Short mmCIF file of N, CA and C in Angstrom, two decimals:
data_model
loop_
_atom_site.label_atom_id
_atom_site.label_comp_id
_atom_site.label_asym_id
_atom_site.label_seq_id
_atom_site.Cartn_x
_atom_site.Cartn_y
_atom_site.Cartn_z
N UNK D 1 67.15 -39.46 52.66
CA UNK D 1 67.82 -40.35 51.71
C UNK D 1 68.98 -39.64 51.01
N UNK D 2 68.80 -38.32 50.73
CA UNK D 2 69.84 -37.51 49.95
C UNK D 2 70.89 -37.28 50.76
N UNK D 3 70.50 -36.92 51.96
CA UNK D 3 72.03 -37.08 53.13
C UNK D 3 72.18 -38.05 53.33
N UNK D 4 71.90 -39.22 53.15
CA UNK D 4 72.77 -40.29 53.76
C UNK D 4 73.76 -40.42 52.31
N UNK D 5 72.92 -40.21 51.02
CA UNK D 5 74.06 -40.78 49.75
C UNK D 5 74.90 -39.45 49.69
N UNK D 6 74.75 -38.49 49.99
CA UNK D 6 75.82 -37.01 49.60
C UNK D 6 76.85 -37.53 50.62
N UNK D 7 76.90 -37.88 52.03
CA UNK D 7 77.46 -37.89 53.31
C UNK D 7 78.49 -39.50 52.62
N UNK D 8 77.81 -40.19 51.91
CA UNK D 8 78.77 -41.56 52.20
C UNK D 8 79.22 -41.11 50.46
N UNK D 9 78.99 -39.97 49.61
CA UNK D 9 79.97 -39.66 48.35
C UNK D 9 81.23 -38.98 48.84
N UNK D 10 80.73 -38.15 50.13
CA UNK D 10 81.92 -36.85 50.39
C UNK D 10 82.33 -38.00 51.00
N UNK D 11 82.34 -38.82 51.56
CA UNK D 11 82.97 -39.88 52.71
C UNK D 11 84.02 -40.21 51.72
N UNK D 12 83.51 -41.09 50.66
CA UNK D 12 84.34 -42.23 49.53
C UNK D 12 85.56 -41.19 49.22
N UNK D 13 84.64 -40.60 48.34
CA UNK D 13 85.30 -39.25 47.25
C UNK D 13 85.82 -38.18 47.17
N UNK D 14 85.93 -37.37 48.53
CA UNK D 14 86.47 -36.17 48.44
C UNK D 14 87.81 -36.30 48.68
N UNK D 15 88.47 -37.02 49.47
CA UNK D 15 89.70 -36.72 49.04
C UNK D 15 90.72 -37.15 47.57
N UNK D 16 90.10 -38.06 47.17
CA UNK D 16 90.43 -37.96 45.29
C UNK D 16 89.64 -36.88 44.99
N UNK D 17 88.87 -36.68 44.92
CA UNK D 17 88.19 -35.17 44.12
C UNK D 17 88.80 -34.12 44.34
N UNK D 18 89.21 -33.91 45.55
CA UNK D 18 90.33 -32.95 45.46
C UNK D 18 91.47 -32.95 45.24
N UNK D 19 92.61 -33.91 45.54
CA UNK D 19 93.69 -34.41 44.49
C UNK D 19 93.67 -33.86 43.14
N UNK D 20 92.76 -34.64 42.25
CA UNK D 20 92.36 -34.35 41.02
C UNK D 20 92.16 -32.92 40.72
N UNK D 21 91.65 -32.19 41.56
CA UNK D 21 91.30 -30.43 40.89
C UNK D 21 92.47 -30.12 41.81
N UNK D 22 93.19 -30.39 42.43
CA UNK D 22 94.48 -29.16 43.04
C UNK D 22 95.64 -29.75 42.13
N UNK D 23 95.64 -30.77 41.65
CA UNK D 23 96.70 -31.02 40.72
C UNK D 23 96.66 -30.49 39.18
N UNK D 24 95.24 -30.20 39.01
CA UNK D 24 94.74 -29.24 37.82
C UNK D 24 94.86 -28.11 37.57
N UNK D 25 95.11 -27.10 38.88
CA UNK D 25 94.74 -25.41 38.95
C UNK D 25 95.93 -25.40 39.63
N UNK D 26 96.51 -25.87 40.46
CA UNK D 26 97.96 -25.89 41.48
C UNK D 26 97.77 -25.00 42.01
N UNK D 27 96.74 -24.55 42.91
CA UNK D 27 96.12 -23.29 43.96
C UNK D 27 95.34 -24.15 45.41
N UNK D 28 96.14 -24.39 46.35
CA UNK D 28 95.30 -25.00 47.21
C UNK D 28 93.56 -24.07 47.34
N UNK D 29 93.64 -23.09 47.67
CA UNK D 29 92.36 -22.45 48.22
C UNK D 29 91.44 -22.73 46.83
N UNK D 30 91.56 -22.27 45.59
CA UNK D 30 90.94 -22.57 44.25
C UNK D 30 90.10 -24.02 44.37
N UNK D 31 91.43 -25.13 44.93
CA UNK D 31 91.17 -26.65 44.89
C UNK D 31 90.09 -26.64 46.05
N UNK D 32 90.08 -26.40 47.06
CA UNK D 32 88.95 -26.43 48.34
C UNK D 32 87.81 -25.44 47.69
N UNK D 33 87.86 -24.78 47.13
CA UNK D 33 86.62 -24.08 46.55
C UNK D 33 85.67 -25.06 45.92
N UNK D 34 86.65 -25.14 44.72
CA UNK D 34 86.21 -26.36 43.26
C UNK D 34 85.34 -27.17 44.14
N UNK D 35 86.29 -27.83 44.77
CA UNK D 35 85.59 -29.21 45.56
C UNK D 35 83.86 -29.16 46.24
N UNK D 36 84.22 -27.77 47.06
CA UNK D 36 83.00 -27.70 47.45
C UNK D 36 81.70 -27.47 46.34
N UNK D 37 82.34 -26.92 45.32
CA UNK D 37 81.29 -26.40 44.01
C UNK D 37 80.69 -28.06 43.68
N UNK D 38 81.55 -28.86 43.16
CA UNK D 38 81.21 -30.15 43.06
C UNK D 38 80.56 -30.73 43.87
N UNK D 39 80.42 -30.39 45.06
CA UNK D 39 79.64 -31.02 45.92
C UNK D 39 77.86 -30.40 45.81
N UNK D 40 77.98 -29.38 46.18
CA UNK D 40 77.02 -28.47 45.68
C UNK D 40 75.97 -28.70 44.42
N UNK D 41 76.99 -28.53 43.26
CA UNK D 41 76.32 -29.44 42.01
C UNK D 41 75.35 -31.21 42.25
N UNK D 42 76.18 -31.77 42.83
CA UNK D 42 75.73 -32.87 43.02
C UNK D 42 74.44 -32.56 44.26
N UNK D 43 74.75 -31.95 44.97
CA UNK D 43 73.41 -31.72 45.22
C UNK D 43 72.22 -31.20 44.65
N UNK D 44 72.38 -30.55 43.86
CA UNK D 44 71.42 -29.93 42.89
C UNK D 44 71.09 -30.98 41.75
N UNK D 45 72.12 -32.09 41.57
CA UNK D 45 71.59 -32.34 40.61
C UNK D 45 71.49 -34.28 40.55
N UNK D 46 71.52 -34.74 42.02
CA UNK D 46 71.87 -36.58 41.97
C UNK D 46 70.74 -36.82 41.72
N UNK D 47 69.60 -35.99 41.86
CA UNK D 47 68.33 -36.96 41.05
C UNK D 47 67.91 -36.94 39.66
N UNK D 48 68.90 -36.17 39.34
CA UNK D 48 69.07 -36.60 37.70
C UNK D 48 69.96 -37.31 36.99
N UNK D 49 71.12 -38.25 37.97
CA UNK D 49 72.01 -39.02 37.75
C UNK D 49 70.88 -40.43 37.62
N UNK D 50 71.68 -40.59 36.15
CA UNK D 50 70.99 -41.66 35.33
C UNK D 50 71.28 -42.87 35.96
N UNK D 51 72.97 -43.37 36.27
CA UNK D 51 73.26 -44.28 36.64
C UNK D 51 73.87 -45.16 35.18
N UNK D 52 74.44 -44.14 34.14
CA UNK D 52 74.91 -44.96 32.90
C UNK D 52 76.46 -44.92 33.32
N UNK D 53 76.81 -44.12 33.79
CA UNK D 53 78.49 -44.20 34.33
C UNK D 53 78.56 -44.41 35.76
N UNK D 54 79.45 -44.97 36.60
CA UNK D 54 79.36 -45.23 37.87
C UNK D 54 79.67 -44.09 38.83
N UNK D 55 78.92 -43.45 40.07
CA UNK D 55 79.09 -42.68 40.73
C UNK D 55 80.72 -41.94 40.34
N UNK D 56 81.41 -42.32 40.81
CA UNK D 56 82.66 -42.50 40.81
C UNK D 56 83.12 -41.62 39.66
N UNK D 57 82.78 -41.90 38.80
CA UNK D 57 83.27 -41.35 37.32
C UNK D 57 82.18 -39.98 37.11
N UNK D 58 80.90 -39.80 37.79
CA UNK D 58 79.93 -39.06 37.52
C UNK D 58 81.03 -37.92 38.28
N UNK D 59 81.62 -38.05 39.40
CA UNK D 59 81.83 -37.36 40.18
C UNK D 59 82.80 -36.56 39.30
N UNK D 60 83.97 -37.21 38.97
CA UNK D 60 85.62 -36.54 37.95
C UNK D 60 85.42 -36.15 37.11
N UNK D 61 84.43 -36.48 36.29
CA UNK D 61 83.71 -35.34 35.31
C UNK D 61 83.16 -34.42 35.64
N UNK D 62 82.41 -34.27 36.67
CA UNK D 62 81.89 -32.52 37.47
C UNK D 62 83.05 -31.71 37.49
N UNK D 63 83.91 -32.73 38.39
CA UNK D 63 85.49 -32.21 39.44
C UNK D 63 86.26 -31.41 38.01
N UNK D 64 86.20 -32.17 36.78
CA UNK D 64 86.95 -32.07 35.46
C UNK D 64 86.32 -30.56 34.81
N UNK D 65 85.08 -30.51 34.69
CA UNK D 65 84.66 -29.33 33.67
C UNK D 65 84.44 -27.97 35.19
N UNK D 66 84.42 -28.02 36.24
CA UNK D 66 84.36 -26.99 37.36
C UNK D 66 86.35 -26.45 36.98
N UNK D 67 87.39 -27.60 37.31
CA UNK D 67 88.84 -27.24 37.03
C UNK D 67 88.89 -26.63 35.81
N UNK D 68 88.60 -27.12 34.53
CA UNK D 68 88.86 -26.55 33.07
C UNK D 68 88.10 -25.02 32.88
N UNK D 69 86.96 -24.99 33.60
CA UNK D 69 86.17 -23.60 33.79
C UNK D 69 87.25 -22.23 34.39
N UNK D 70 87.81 -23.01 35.59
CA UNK D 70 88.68 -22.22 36.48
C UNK D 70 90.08 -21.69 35.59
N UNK D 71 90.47 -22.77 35.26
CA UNK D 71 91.80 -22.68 34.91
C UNK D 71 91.66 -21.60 33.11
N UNK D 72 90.29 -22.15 32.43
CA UNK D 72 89.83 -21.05 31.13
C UNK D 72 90.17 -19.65 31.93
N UNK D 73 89.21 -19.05 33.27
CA UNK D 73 89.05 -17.88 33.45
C UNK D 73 89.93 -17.28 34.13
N UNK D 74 91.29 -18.21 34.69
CA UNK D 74 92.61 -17.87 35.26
C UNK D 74 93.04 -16.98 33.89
N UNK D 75 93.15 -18.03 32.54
CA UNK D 75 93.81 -17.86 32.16
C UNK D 75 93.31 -16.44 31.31
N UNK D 76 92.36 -16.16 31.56
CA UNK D 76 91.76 -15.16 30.42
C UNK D 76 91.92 -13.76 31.51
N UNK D 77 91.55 -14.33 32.68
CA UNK D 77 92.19 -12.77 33.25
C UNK D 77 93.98 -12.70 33.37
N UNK D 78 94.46 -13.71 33.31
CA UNK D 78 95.94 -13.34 32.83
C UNK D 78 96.57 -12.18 31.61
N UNK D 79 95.76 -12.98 30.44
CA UNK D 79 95.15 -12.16 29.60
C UNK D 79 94.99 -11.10 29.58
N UNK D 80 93.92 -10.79 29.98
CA UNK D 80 93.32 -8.90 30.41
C UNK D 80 95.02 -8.38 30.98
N UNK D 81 95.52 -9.11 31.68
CA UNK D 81 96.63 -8.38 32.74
C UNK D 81 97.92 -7.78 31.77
N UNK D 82 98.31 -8.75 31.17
CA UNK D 82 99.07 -8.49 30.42
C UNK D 82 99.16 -8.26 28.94
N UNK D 83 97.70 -7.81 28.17
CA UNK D 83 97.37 -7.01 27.98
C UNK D 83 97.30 -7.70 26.40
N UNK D 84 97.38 -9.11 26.24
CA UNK D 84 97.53 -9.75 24.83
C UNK D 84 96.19 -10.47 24.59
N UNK D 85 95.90 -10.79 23.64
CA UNK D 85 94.77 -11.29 23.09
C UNK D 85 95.94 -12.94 22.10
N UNK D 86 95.20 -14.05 22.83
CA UNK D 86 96.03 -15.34 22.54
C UNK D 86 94.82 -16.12 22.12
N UNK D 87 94.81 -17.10 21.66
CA UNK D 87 94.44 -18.57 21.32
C UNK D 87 93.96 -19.14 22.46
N UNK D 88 92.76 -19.41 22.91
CA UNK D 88 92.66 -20.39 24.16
C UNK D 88 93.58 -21.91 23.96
N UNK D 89 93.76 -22.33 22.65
CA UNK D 89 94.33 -23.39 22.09
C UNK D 89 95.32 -23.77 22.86
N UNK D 90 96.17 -21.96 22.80
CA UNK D 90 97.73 -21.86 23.05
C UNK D 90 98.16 -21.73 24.39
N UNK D 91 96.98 -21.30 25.26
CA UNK D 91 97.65 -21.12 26.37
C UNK D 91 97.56 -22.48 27.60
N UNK D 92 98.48 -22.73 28.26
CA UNK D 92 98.68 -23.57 29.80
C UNK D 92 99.07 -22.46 30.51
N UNK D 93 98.80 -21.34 31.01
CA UNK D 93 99.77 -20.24 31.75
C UNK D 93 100.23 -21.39 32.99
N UNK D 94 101.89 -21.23 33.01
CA UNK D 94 102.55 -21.76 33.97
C UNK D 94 102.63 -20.54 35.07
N UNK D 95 102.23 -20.92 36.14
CA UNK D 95 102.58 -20.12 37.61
C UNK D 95 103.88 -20.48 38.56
N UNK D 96 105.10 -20.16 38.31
CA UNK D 96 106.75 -20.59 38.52
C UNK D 96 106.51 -20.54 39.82
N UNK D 97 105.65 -19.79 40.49
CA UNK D 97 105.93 -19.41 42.31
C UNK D 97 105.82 -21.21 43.15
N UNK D 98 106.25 -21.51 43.82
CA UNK D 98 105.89 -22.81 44.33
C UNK D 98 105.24 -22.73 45.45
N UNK D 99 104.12 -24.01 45.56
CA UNK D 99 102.93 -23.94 46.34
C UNK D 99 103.56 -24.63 47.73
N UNK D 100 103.26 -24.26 49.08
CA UNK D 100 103.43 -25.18 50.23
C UNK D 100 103.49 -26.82 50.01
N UNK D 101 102.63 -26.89 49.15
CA UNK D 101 102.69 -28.67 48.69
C UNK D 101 103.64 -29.08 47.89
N UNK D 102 104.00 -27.76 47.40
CA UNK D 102 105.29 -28.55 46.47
C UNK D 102 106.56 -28.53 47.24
N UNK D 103 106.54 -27.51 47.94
CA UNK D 103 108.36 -27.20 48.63
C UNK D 103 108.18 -28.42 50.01
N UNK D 104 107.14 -28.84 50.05
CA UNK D 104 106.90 -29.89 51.36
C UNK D 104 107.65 -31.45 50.64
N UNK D 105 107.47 -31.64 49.20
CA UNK D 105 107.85 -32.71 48.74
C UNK D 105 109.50 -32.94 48.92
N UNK D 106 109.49 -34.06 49.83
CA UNK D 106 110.82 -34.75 50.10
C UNK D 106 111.41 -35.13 48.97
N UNK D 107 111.46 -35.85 48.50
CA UNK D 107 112.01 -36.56 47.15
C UNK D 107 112.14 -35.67 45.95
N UNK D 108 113.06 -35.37 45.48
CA UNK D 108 113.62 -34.88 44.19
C UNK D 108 112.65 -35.38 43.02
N UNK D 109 113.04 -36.67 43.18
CA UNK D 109 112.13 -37.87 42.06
C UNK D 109 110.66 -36.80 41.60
N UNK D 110 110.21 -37.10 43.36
CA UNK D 110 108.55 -36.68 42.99
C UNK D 110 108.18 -35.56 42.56
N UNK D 111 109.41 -34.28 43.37
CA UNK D 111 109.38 -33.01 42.99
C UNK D 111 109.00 -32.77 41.00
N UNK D 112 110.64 -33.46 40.92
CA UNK D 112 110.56 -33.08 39.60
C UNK D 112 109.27 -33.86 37.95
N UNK D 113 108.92 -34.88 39.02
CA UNK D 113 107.50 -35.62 38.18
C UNK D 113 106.55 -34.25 38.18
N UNK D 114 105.91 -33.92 39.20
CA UNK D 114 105.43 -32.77 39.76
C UNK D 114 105.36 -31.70 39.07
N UNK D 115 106.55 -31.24 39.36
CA UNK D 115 106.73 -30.06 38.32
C UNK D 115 107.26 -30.03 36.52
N UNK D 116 107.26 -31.23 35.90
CA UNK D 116 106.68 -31.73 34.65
C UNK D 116 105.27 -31.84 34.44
N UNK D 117 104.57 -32.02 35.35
CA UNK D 117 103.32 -32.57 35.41
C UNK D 117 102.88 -31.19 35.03
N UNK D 118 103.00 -30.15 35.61
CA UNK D 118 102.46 -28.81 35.53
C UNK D 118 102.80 -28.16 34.20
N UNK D 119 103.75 -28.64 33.45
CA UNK D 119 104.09 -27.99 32.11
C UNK D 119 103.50 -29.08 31.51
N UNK D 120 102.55 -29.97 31.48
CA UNK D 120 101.72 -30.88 30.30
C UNK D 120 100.76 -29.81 30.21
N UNK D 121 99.92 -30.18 28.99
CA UNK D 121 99.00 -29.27 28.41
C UNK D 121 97.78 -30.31 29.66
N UNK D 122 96.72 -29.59 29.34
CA UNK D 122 95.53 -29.60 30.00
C UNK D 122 94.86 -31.15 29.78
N UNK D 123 94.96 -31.54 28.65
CA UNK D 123 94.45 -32.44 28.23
C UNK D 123 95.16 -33.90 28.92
N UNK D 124 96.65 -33.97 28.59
CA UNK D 124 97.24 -34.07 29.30
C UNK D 124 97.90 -34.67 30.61
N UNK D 125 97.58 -33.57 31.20
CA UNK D 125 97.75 -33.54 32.78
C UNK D 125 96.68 -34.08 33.56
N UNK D 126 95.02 -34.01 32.73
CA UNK D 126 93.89 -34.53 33.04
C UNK D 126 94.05 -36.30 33.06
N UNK D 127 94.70 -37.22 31.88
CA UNK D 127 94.97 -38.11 31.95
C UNK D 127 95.94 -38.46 32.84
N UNK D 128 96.99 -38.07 32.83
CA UNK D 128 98.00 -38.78 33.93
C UNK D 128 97.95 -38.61 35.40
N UNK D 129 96.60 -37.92 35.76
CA UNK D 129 96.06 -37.93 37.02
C UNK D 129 95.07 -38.72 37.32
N UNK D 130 94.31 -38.48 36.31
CA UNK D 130 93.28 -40.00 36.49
C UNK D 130 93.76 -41.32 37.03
N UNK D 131 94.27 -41.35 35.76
CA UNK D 131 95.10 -42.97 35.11
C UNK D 131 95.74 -43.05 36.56
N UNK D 132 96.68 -42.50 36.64
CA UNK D 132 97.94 -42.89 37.51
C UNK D 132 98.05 -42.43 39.14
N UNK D 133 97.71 -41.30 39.06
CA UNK D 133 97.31 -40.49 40.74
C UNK D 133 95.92 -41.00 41.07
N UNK D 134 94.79 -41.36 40.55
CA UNK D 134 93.77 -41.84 41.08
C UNK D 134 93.32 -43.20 40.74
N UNK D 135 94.31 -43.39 39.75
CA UNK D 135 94.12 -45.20 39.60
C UNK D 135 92.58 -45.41 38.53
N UNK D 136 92.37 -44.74 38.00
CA UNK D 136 91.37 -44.76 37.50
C UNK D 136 91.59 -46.01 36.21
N UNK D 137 90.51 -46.49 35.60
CA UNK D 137 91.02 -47.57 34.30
C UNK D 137 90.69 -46.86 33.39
N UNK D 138 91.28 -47.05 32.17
CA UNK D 138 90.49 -46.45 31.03
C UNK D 138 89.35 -46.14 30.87
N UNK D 139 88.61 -46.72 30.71
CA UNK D 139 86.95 -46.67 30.84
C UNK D 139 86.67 -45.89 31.38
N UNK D 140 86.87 -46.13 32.72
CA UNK D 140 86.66 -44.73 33.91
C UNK D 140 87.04 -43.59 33.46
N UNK D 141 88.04 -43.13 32.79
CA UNK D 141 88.98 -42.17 32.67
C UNK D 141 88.28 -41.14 31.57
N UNK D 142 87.67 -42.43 30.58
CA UNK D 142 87.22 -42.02 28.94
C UNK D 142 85.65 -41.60 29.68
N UNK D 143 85.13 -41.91 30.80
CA UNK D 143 83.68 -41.60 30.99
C UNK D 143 83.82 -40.54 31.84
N UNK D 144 84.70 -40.42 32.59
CA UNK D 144 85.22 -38.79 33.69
C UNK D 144 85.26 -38.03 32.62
N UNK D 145 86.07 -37.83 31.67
CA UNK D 145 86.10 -36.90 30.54
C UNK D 145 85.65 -37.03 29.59
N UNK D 146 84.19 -37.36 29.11
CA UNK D 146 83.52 -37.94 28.28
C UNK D 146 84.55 -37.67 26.70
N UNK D 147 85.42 -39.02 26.46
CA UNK D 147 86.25 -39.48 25.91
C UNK D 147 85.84 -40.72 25.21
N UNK D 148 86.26 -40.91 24.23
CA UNK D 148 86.48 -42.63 23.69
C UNK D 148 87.71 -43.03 24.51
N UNK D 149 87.65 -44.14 24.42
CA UNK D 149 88.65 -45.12 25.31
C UNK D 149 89.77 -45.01 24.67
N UNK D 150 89.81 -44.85 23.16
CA UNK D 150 91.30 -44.66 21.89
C UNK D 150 91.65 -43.01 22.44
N UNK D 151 91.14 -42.43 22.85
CA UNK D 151 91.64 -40.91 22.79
C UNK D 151 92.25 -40.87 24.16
N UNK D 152 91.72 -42.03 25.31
CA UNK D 152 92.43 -41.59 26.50
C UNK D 152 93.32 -42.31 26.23
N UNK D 153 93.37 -43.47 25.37
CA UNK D 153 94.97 -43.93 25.50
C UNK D 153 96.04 -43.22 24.31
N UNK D 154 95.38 -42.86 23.65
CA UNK D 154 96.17 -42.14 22.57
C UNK D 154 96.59 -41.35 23.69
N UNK D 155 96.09 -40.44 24.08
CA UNK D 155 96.36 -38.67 24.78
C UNK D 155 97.46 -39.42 25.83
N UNK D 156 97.25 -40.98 26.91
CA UNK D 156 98.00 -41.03 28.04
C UNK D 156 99.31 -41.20 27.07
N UNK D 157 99.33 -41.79 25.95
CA UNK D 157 101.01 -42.26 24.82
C UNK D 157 101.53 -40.87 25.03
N UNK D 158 100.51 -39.95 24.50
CA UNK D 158 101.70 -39.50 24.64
C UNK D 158 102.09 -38.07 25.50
N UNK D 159 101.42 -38.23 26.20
CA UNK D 159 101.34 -37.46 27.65
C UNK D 159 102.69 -37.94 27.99
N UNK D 160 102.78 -39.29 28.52
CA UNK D 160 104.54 -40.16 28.75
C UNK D 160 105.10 -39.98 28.32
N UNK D 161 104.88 -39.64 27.02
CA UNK D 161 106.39 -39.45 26.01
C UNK D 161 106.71 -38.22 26.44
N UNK D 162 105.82 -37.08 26.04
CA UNK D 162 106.48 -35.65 26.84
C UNK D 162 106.90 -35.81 28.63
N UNK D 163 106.30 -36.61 29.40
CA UNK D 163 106.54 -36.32 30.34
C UNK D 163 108.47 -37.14 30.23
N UNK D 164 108.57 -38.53 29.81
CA UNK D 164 109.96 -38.98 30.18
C UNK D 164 110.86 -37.62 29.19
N UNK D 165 110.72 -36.81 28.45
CA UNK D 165 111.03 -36.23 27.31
C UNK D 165 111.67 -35.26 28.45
N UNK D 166 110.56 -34.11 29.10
CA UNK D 166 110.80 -33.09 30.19
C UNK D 166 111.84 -33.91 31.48
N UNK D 167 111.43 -34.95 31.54
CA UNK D 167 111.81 -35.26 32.51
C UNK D 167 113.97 -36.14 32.76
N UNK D 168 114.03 -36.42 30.98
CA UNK D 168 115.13 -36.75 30.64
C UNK D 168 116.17 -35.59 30.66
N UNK D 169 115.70 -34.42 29.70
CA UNK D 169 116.29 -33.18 29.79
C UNK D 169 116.46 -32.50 30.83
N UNK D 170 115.82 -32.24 32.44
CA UNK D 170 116.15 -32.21 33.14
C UNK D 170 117.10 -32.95 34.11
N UNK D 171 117.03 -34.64 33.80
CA UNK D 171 118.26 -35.22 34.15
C UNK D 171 119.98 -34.79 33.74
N UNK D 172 119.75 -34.45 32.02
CA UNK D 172 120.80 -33.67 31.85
C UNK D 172 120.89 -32.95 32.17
N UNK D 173 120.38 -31.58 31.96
CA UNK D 173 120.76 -30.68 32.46
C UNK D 173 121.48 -30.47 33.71
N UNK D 174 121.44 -31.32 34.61
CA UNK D 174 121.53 -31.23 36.25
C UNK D 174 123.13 -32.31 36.34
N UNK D 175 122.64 -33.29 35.44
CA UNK D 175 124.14 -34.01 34.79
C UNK D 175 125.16 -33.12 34.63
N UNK D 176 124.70 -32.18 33.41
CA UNK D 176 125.91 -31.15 32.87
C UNK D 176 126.24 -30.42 34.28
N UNK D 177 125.39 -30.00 34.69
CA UNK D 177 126.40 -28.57 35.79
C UNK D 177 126.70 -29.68 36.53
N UNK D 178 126.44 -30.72 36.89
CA UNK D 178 127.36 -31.64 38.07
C UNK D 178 128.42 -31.57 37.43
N UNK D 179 129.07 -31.91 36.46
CA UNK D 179 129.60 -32.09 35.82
C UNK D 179 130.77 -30.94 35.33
N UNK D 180 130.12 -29.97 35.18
CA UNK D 180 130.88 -28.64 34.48
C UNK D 180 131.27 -28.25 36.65
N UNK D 181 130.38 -28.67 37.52
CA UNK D 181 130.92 -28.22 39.16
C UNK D 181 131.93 -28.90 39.31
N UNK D 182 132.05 -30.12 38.88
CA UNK D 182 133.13 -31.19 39.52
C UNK D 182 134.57 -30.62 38.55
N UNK D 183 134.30 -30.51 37.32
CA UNK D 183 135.54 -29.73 36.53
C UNK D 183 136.22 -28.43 37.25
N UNK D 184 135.37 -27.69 37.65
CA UNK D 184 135.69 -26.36 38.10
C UNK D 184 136.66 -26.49 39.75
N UNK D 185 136.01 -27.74 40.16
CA UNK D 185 136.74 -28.15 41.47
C UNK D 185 138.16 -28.26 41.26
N UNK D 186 138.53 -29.20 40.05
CA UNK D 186 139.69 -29.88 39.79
C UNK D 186 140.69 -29.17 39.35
N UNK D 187 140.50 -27.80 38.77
CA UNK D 187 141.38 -26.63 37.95
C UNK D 187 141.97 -26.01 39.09
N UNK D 188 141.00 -25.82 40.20
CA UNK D 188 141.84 -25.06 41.41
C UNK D 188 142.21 -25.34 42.23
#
C-alpha cells in the first residue's frame, strides 16, 4: 500500500518539488539531493500524515523547511569562510556565478525575472514560487509554509513591489548605456 501511494506522490509531485527547492538554493545537485531527502521523509513519516492539509501542500512544506535548513547551513559555512559573525536575519548570501539553467534561458524577460528572483529575501522568494511558478492558491501557499493566509498575501505585496522595483532599475540602467552607446556612436 505504501508503494503504490509514495510511487503515484513521486509520479504527481516531483517535478514541482523540485522546481520549488532548485529555485530556493540555485544549486542543481543540492536541488536533486533535497528532493530525494523529501522523499525519504515522507517515507518515514506518511503514516503520520493526518490528512488536515492536502497531500500536495504536506509535500512544499517538507520541500520548504529541508531548502531553508540547506540554504541556513550554506549560509553559515559562508560564514566560517569569510571569517564574520552576521545576523541570520541579515543574510540571503547571493552566489553571482551562473547555473547551466540560467545561461540556458532564452529570453532576456525570463533571465532577468530570474535573476531578481534570487536577490528576494527568503521569505520572499518562497512566495513567488509557490503562488506563481507552482500555481499554488493562497491557502495552499499559507499551509506549505505554515502561514496565515494575511501573511502570504501581505509577504506576496510586497515581494512584487521589490521584484517590479529590481526589475524597473534594471530596465534603466540598460536604457542609460543604450543610450549613453547610441551618443558615443554619433560624436564620431
Amino acid at each position: 500500500m505504501i508503494d503504490r501511494t509514495f510511487d503515484r506522490l513521486y509520479e504527481q509531485y516531483h517535478q514541482s518539488i523540485y522546481q520549488f527547492i532548485f529555485y530556493m538554493v540555485r544549486d542543481q545537485n543540492a536541488a536533486e539531493e533535497l528532493v530525494q531527502d523529501v522523499y525519504i521523509k515522507v517515507l518515514g513519516s506518511y503514516e503520520n500524515f493526518d490528512g488536515k492539509s492536502n497531500e500536495k501542500t504536506w509535500l512544499f512544506s517538507i520541500a520548504k523547511h529541508l531548502a531553508i535548513d540547506y540554504i541556513r547551513k550554506e549560509n553559515r559555512q559562508k560564514r566560517k569562510w569569510l571569517g564574520t559573525i552576521v545576523s541570520n536575519d541579515k543574510i540571503d548570501v547571493h552566489d553571482p556565478a551562473p547555473l547551466p539553467e540560467e545561461i540556458a534561458l532564452a529570453k532576456d524577460e525570463v533571465r532577468a525575472v530570474y535573476e531578481a528572483l534570487g536577490t528576494c529575501s527568503i521569505a520572499h522568494r518562497q512566495v513567488l514560487i509557490l503562488r506563481f511558478i507552482q500555481s499554488l492558491s493562497v491557502k495552499e501557499t499559507a499551509e506549505s509554509l505554515g502561514w496565515s493566509e494575511s501573511k502570504v498575501k501581505t509577504t506576496q505585496h510586497r515581494a512584487i513591489k521589490q521584484m517590479r522595483k529590481i526589475l524597473n532599475t534594471e530596465e534603466r540602467e540598460e536604457g542609460s548605456f543604450e543610450t549613453q552607446s547610441s551618443r558615443r556612436r554619433h560624436r564620431t
